[in-house]
Amino acid sequence: MNRKVIIIGAGLTGLSAGIHLQQAGIDSEIFELANWAGGMCTSWVRQGYRFDGCIHWMVGTHPDSGFYKLYREVDALASDTPIYSSDSIEMEINGKMHVLPLHYPEFCDYLRKIAPEDKAGIDQLDRDLKRVTHSKLPSGGPVNLKELVKLMRESSGWLMVMGKTVSKTVEEYIRPIKNPTLRALLFNLMPADFSATALLMMLGARMTGDGGYPLGGSLELIRRVESKYRALGGEIHFNSRVEKIVVENGKATGIVVKGEFFPADAVIAAGDAHDTLVHLLGKQYPHPQLDQMLSSAPLFQPLGVISFGLKRRFDIPYARTYEVPEGIEVAPGVVQHRLFVHSFDFDPSAAPEGGSSVMTMTEMPLKYWQDLRESDMVEYKRQKQALADRYAHAIDARIPGFADAIQVTDVATPATYVRLANLYQGSYEGFLPTPTALRKSIKNTLPGLANVVLCGQWTVAGGGLCTAVDSGKKAAVLTQKILKD
Ligand SMILES: Cc1cc2nc3c(=O)[nH]c(=O)nc-3n(C[C@H](O)[C@H](O)[C@H](O)COP(=O)(O)OP(=O)(O)OC[C@H]3O[C@@H](n4cnc5c(N)ncnc54)[C@H](O)[C@@H]3O)c2cc1C
């Protein structure tokens, strides 16, 4: 008799798990609380403008990359998906706009020009960047000795750098660098408390074309994956928030949605880990690592995304950050002093001909936006527009004519993302990749519960789409093993 697996959540993780199960001949059904697939990997289309609510860059866009192979397996990337890789990032520090080349060794040469006195610190970064740009980013994990040998050969530079930097924060890693501008540039690339491995991974990926943007963005990516899942016979139930995982004698027997029981031989929880442990399992099955991390590990802070559809193009690059000394208020009493502006002009499908899709993104408090949304929808909408106006005004001060060119505006607050994807504390990528979190290998099963598999961005610090696609596949493999036992 064929076995049935229920997957909670139609984000990239859940879809990836579903595809690998269907391909292995195991029936699966996905239950998703929203009325579309993708979770946080989504975009909004407004009057012909596409506003990407997720991808800016994703690890694994180079055809030689292991993650690329994983994306191809689920059609997240098609063989002909064009990838855009930016040559630079622009960043204003103390009134000067720096154009940082995203190439090795030009990046280090640029830093040396700013601070020749920091030669020793820059040379260390240079050596590590050379290693990571000349070796393959490990992905997936070896499954046998042959793969292990291959990994050691192809990824030796990466493995050496990871071993050396994973336990260090970015602050510790760049401590030999004293020049304040250089320090500010590097901390803007990666926050001081993240593991230095995260900084090197980001730079290494982007310098080798392995951290690009697939044209068509999040929406097209998810459409391809969803189509593949359906073509393999998978079924998705939308508007179906899972309320409970039913357990009998240490085994999940199914789930409850809107009071109705759906039986299963195994359950893959590909949504939010806190929701799974606390609400769906009623705290009956402790997960020592996750319980501890959910209560004390630092999380990615909630984000708001403000997008503008412009009737004409400006010379806005892929990514530029301005200083805003006077600040921009993102909630009462909360002010941001950096303005990130991101244009999608490199993607012709992002805007009507001649137009431009531009977005800005910043951290903002979940509580204010969620309380407002729940208490007064009219005022919530008014405040969203006021926020967009403040951002338009701030951008216009740096790019004259910007405000007059706006045709469409869209604001996604932290409350939007919680509504879309049921995120614990509005955290859009789970646990921060600090040295402590990055070294944790979070278990995908729960003690005393045989057939529930946890996966997704809450099971690997740092999150992101590469984690999602990899973690979904691993969950499918583990579930097959559980079903056989
Ligand atoms: C603004 C923003 C920018 C980002 N930029 C990037 C980027 O540039 N590159 C990158 O790699 N990543 C980026 N990310 C992160 C990336 O979107 C996520 O890491 C990834 O999409 C996580 O996928 P997932 O499937 O694990 O989780 P999710 O996308 O959260 O999917 C989980 C799904 O489960 C559903 N669900 C939850 N609870 C239940 C329940 N009880 N019942 C039914 N369904 C449920 C949710 O609705 C959701 O659809 C960004 C995220 C945001 C918000």
XYZ file of C-alpha atoms in Angstrom, residues 29-483:
455
model
C 0.026 16.508 0.137
C 0.934 20.004 1.234
C -1.240 22.083 3.556
C -0.564 25.803 3.308
C -2.173 28.552 5.332
C -1.917 31.212 2.610
C -3.767 31.038 -0.674
C -0.612 30.713 -2.767
C 2.656 28.836 -2.719
C 6.067 30.251 -1.877
C 5.836 31.478 1.699
C 8.310 34.315 1.964
C 9.678 33.657 -1.496
C 7.125 35.799 -3.278
C 6.576 38.977 -5.291
C 3.703 41.365 -5.798
C 2.594 42.490 -9.233
C 0.996 45.946 -9.304
C -0.068 47.633 -12.549
C 2.628 45.868 -14.540
C 5.402 46.426 -11.982
C 6.800 43.429 -10.176
C 7.987 44.047 -6.636
C 10.177 41.245 -5.367
C 9.388 40.531 -1.730
C 12.329 38.194 -1.332
C 15.325 37.602 -3.589
C 18.146 40.103 -3.744
C 20.824 37.539 -4.254
C 20.821 33.818 -3.670
C 23.643 31.416 -3.001
C 24.055 28.780 -5.707
C 23.429 30.522 -9.020
C 26.629 29.318 -10.701
C 26.139 26.164 -12.800
C 29.157 24.508 -11.117
C 27.712 25.024 -7.659
C 26.234 22.157 -5.640
C 23.284 24.352 -4.689
C 22.657 25.065 -8.381
C 22.191 21.332 -8.869
C 19.680 21.296 -6.008
C 17.746 24.214 -7.535
C 17.722 22.463 -10.908
C 16.380 19.252 -9.359
C 13.226 21.097 -8.288
C 13.144 23.529 -11.259
C 13.788 26.528 -8.990
C 16.189 27.484 -11.762
C 15.503 26.390 -15.323
C 18.439 25.554 -17.594
C 17.870 28.853 -19.423
C 17.098 31.125 -16.456
C 19.316 34.183 -16.943
C 21.244 35.133 -13.822
C 22.232 38.697 -13.069
C 25.368 39.199 -10.989
C 26.182 42.735 -9.984
C 29.746 43.991 -10.396
C 29.605 46.218 -7.357
C 27.793 47.437 -4.266
C 27.623 51.142 -3.486
C 27.804 52.398 0.056
C 28.000 55.884 1.500
C 30.280 56.328 4.501
C 30.875 59.776 6.024
C 29.525 61.535 2.971
C 31.588 59.600 0.413
C 29.996 57.034 -1.910
C 32.186 53.943 -2.206
C 31.750 51.628 -5.165
C 32.977 48.281 -3.868
C 33.949 45.912 -6.693
C 32.443 42.452 -6.291
C 35.490 40.816 -7.842
C 38.626 39.254 -6.503
C 41.269 40.748 -6.099
C 39.817 44.175 -7.043
C 37.792 44.266 -3.820
C 40.945 44.010 -1.687
C 42.809 46.461 -3.927
C 40.039 48.978 -3.286
C 40.333 48.497 0.479
C 44.126 48.926 0.279
C 43.694 52.241 -1.507
C 41.504 53.534 1.328
C 43.741 52.302 4.122
C 47.288 51.321 3.097
C 48.156 51.332 6.806
C 45.861 48.301 7.303
C 47.892 46.090 4.990
C 48.161 43.169 7.433
C 44.403 42.951 8.079
C 43.534 43.365 4.402
C 46.130 40.750 3.408
C 44.431 38.249 5.719
C 41.064 38.965 4.069
C 42.745 38.753 0.666
C 44.201 35.296 1.421
C 40.828 33.986 2.591
C 38.961 35.486 -0.354
C 41.482 33.954 -2.726
C 40.835 30.541 -1.178
C 37.050 30.796 -1.334
C 36.927 32.239 -4.837
C 39.171 29.445 -6.103
C 37.290 26.534 -4.580
C 33.755 25.185 -4.538
C 31.271 26.137 -1.817
C 30.317 22.885 -0.043
C 26.625 22.016 -0.260
C 24.379 19.188 0.768
C 26.983 17.125 2.640
C 28.733 13.996 1.319
C 26.691 10.782 1.417
C 29.542 8.308 0.828
C 33.336 8.032 0.844
C 33.667 8.868 -2.844
C 31.703 12.087 -2.365
C 33.741 12.905 0.727
C 36.990 12.605 -1.233
C 35.514 14.763 -4.007
C 34.415 17.375 -1.476
C 37.860 17.481 0.131
C 39.435 17.970 -3.285
C 37.043 20.546 -4.729
C 36.256 22.509 -1.584
C 39.564 22.433 0.268
C 39.917 26.236 0.220
C 36.431 26.686 1.568
C 36.832 24.028 4.240
C 40.071 25.615 5.422
C 38.510 29.089 5.621
C 35.400 27.793 7.384
C 37.512 25.939 9.929
C 39.453 29.112 10.602
C 36.597 31.621 10.691
C 33.373 29.943 11.811
C 34.078 30.537 15.513
C 35.025 34.168 15.020
C 32.623 37.060 14.777
C 33.080 39.534 11.934
C 34.257 41.996 14.580
C 36.961 39.603 15.805
C 37.990 38.720 12.276
C 38.496 42.301 11.151
C 39.955 43.505 14.463
C 43.437 44.007 12.909
C 41.821 46.578 10.579
C 41.785 49.969 12.291
C 40.689 52.414 9.604
C 37.159 53.584 10.593
C 35.921 53.808 6.984
C 37.068 50.298 6.217
C 35.506 48.966 9.389
C 32.225 50.742 8.581
C 32.229 49.315 5.042
C 32.811 45.772 6.257
C 30.241 46.007 9.071
C 27.722 47.282 6.562
C 28.388 44.248 4.420
C 27.929 41.887 7.356
C 26.952 42.797 10.942
C 29.699 42.647 13.573
C 28.177 39.775 15.583
C 27.708 37.390 12.613
C 30.249 34.643 12.057
C 33.125 35.731 9.812
C 32.272 32.690 7.670
C 29.022 34.448 6.689
C 30.975 37.482 5.453
C 33.357 35.332 3.422
C 30.532 33.197 2.066
C 28.617 36.254 0.902
C 31.658 37.847 -0.723
C 32.967 34.572 -2.146
C 29.604 33.666 -3.677
C 29.057 37.073 -5.194
C 32.593 37.342 -6.557
C 32.239 34.062 -8.433
C 28.772 34.532 -9.935
C 27.400 32.114 -7.339
C 25.286 34.732 -5.575
C 23.230 36.261 -8.356
C 19.586 37.097 -9.077
C 17.510 34.861 -11.361
C 15.602 37.068 -13.790
C 11.886 36.771 -13.184
C 12.648 36.800 -9.464
C 10.907 35.022 -6.618
C 7.557 34.698 -8.366
C 8.860 32.874 -11.435
C 11.114 30.703 -9.304
C 8.219 29.516 -7.170
C 5.873 29.095 -10.141
C 8.366 26.683 -11.706
C 8.745 24.688 -8.482
C 5.006 24.579 -7.841
C 4.368 23.399 -11.422
C 6.933 20.643 -11.038
C 5.350 19.446 -7.804
C 1.886 19.356 -9.379
C 3.191 17.669 -12.537
C 4.540 14.890 -10.323
C 1.066 14.403 -8.843
C 1.508 16.445 -5.675
C -1.512 18.203 -4.203
C -1.545 21.559 -2.401
C -4.390 22.636 -0.114
C -4.445 26.409 0.220
C -6.144 28.433 2.972
C -5.413 25.424 5.164
C -3.714 26.346 8.407
C -2.660 23.191 10.221
C -3.964 23.410 13.790
C -2.569 20.244 15.245
C -0.345 17.246 14.575
C -2.199 14.256 16.008
C 0.028 11.784 17.865
C -0.835 8.326 19.134
C 1.636 6.047 20.900
C 4.659 8.132 19.914
C 3.678 8.326 16.236
C 1.999 11.072 14.256
C -1.181 9.739 12.680
C -2.155 12.892 10.805
C -3.047 16.543 11.110
C -6.087 18.664 11.852
C -7.154 21.506 9.566
C -10.324 23.502 10.282
C -11.370 20.774 12.677
C -11.024 18.014 10.083
C -8.569 15.111 10.513
C -6.272 14.163 7.613
C -4.395 10.880 8.115
C -0.706 10.445 7.268
C 2.098 7.925 7.703
C 4.579 10.716 8.360
C 4.508 14.495 8.716
C 7.106 16.942 7.439
C 6.926 20.252 9.282
C 8.263 22.810 6.796
C 6.756 25.893 8.396
C 7.774 27.830 11.443
C 9.586 25.759 14.103
C 8.069 27.625 17.050
C 4.564 27.095 15.658
C 5.285 23.385 15.180
C 6.666 22.783 18.662
C 4.348 25.035 20.646
C 1.032 25.047 18.792
C 0.929 21.972 16.572
C 2.530 19.627 19.107
C 1.300 21.476 22.207
C 4.803 21.520 23.797
C 4.479 17.770 24.361
C 7.685 16.920 22.494
C 10.656 18.981 23.660
C 13.467 19.577 21.195
C 16.334 20.550 23.506
C 18.358 22.440 20.870
C 15.485 24.328 19.258
C 13.725 25.072 22.560
C 16.916 26.641 23.840
C 17.654 28.530 20.631
C 14.091 29.801 20.241
C 14.233 31.227 23.736
C 17.671 32.828 23.604
C 19.446 32.794 20.219
C 19.385 36.094 18.320
C 16.995 36.162 15.353
C 16.914 38.101 12.103
C 14.852 41.172 12.938
C 11.538 41.889 11.171
C 11.750 43.739 7.881
C 9.603 46.120 5.947
C 9.862 46.402 2.172
C 8.760 49.581 0.400
C 8.549 49.321 -3.382
C 8.038 51.963 -6.032
C 6.964 51.597 -9.647
C 8.463 54.521 -11.570
C 7.306 55.739 -14.957
C 10.893 56.447 -15.982
C 14.330 55.124 -15.230
C 16.955 56.801 -13.115
C 20.545 55.767 -12.935
C 19.938 53.653 -9.832
C 22.329 50.726 -9.509
C 21.616 47.238 -8.228
C 22.331 48.210 -4.613
C 23.231 51.535 -3.074
C 23.055 52.635 0.558
C 22.841 56.297 1.547
C 23.418 57.869 4.915
C 20.433 59.780 6.292
C 21.744 61.811 9.239
C 18.285 63.200 10.063
C 16.835 59.659 9.977
C 13.609 58.167 8.616
C 10.910 57.167 11.103
C 9.761 53.564 10.577
C 7.482 53.421 13.646
C 6.790 55.962 16.396
C 10.149 56.742 18.017
C 12.085 54.310 15.794
C 14.352 55.955 13.263
C 16.661 54.444 10.632
C 19.746 56.307 9.491
C 20.657 54.226 6.466
C 18.665 54.151 3.257
C 19.110 51.086 1.068
C 17.932 51.534 -2.517
C 17.749 48.578 -4.858
C 16.794 48.824 -8.519
C 15.601 45.939 -10.696
C 16.443 47.707 -13.962
C 18.642 44.748 -14.924
C 15.468 42.619 -15.216
C 13.250 43.699 -18.149
C 10.296 41.778 -16.708
C 10.263 43.857 -13.506
C 8.582 46.939 -14.995
C 6.691 48.112 -18.093
C 8.967 49.295 -20.890
C 10.858 52.435 -19.935
C 9.708 52.128 -16.321
C 11.587 51.039 -13.267
C 10.940 48.896 -10.199
C 12.830 50.161 -7.165
C 12.650 49.025 -3.584
C 14.004 49.838 -0.197
C 14.114 47.545 2.781
C 14.732 48.173 6.448
C 14.285 46.669 9.878
C 11.179 47.843 11.696
C 9.359 46.753 14.838
C 6.777 44.006 14.387
C 4.714 44.927 17.442
C 3.801 48.426 16.301
C 2.727 47.304 12.816
C 0.944 44.182 13.979
C -0.969 45.941 16.766
C -2.001 48.677 14.358
C -3.133 46.181 11.735
C -5.213 44.292 14.275
C -6.735 47.343 15.949
C -7.391 49.761 13.100
C -7.081 48.655 9.486
C -7.840 52.109 8.096
C -5.097 53.721 10.181
C -2.712 50.843 9.323
C -3.160 51.581 5.627
C -2.760 55.309 6.254
C 0.490 54.728 8.144
C 1.790 52.434 5.401
C 1.240 55.232 2.885
C 2.861 57.765 5.238
C 5.885 55.460 5.538
C 6.118 55.167 1.753
C 5.884 58.970 1.487
C 8.743 59.428 3.967
C 10.907 56.999 1.997
C 9.981 58.596 -1.334
C 10.922 61.979 0.116
C 14.256 60.665 1.435
C 15.125 59.066 -1.915
C 14.031 62.184 -3.784
C 16.490 64.213 -1.718
C 19.287 62.065 -3.204
C 17.769 61.294 -6.608
C 15.917 64.419 -7.717
C 12.724 63.728 -9.651
C 12.188 60.339 -7.981
C 8.973 61.297 -6.147
C 7.382 62.802 -9.266
C 8.066 59.622 -11.250
C 6.196 57.324 -8.835
C 3.210 55.566 -10.411
C 2.659 52.745 -7.941
C 3.677 52.182 -4.337
C 3.593 49.011 -2.308
C 4.450 48.521 1.352
C 5.010 45.166 3.043
C 5.372 45.635 6.787
C 6.596 42.985 9.233
C 2.881 42.284 9.843
C 2.535 41.420 6.140
C 5.250 38.756 6.390
C 3.756 37.293 9.556
C 0.373 37.118 7.831
C 1.959 35.520 4.753
C 4.164 32.977 6.423
C 3.336 32.745 10.142
C 6.834 33.793 11.191
C 7.974 33.523 14.788
C 8.669 37.075 15.998
C 8.551 38.187 12.376
C 12.017 36.756 11.795
C 12.411 36.379 8.037
C 15.431 34.066 8.065
C 15.332 32.441 11.496
C 18.480 32.375 13.615
C 21.292 34.828 12.947
C 24.451 33.089 11.687
C 26.458 33.887 14.816
C 29.457 31.654 15.603
C 27.379 29.790 18.208
C 24.348 29.220 15.981
C 26.337 28.375 12.868
C 28.215 25.585 14.641
C 24.983 23.944 15.835
C 23.811 20.978 13.873
C 20.090 21.123 14.637
C 18.406 17.720 14.746
C 15.519 17.202 12.325
C 13.618 14.792 14.535
C 12.075 14.977 17.984
C 12.925 12.586 20.806
C 9.965 10.274 21.413
C 8.225 11.107 18.146
C 9.075 8.665 15.403
C 7.688 10.111 12.202
C 7.714 13.906 12.332
C 10.564 15.575 10.423
C 11.445 19.226 10.984
C 13.038 21.197 8.171
C 13.394 24.622 6.624
C 15.103 27.802 7.576
C 14.599 27.233 11.298
C 16.801 24.152 11.221
C 19.904 25.824 9.740
C 21.126 29.181 11.063
C 21.263 31.836 8.358
C 18.216 30.591 6.432
C 17.835 31.598 2.803
C 16.713 29.812 -0.326
C 19.753 27.545 -0.584
C 18.946 26.254 2.894
C 15.301 25.768 1.948
C 15.946 23.697 -1.160
C 18.625 21.596 0.538
C 16.696 21.096 3.736
C 13.535 20.032 1.878
C 15.480 17.366 0.000
C 17.106 16.081 3.178
C 13.699 15.918 4.889
C 12.363 13.808 2.008
C 15.325 11.409 2.256
C 14.968 11.112 6.036
C 11.215 10.563 5.753
C 11.734 7.720 3.266
C 14.117 6.108 5.719
C 11.622 6.513 8.564
C 8.851 4.964 6.459
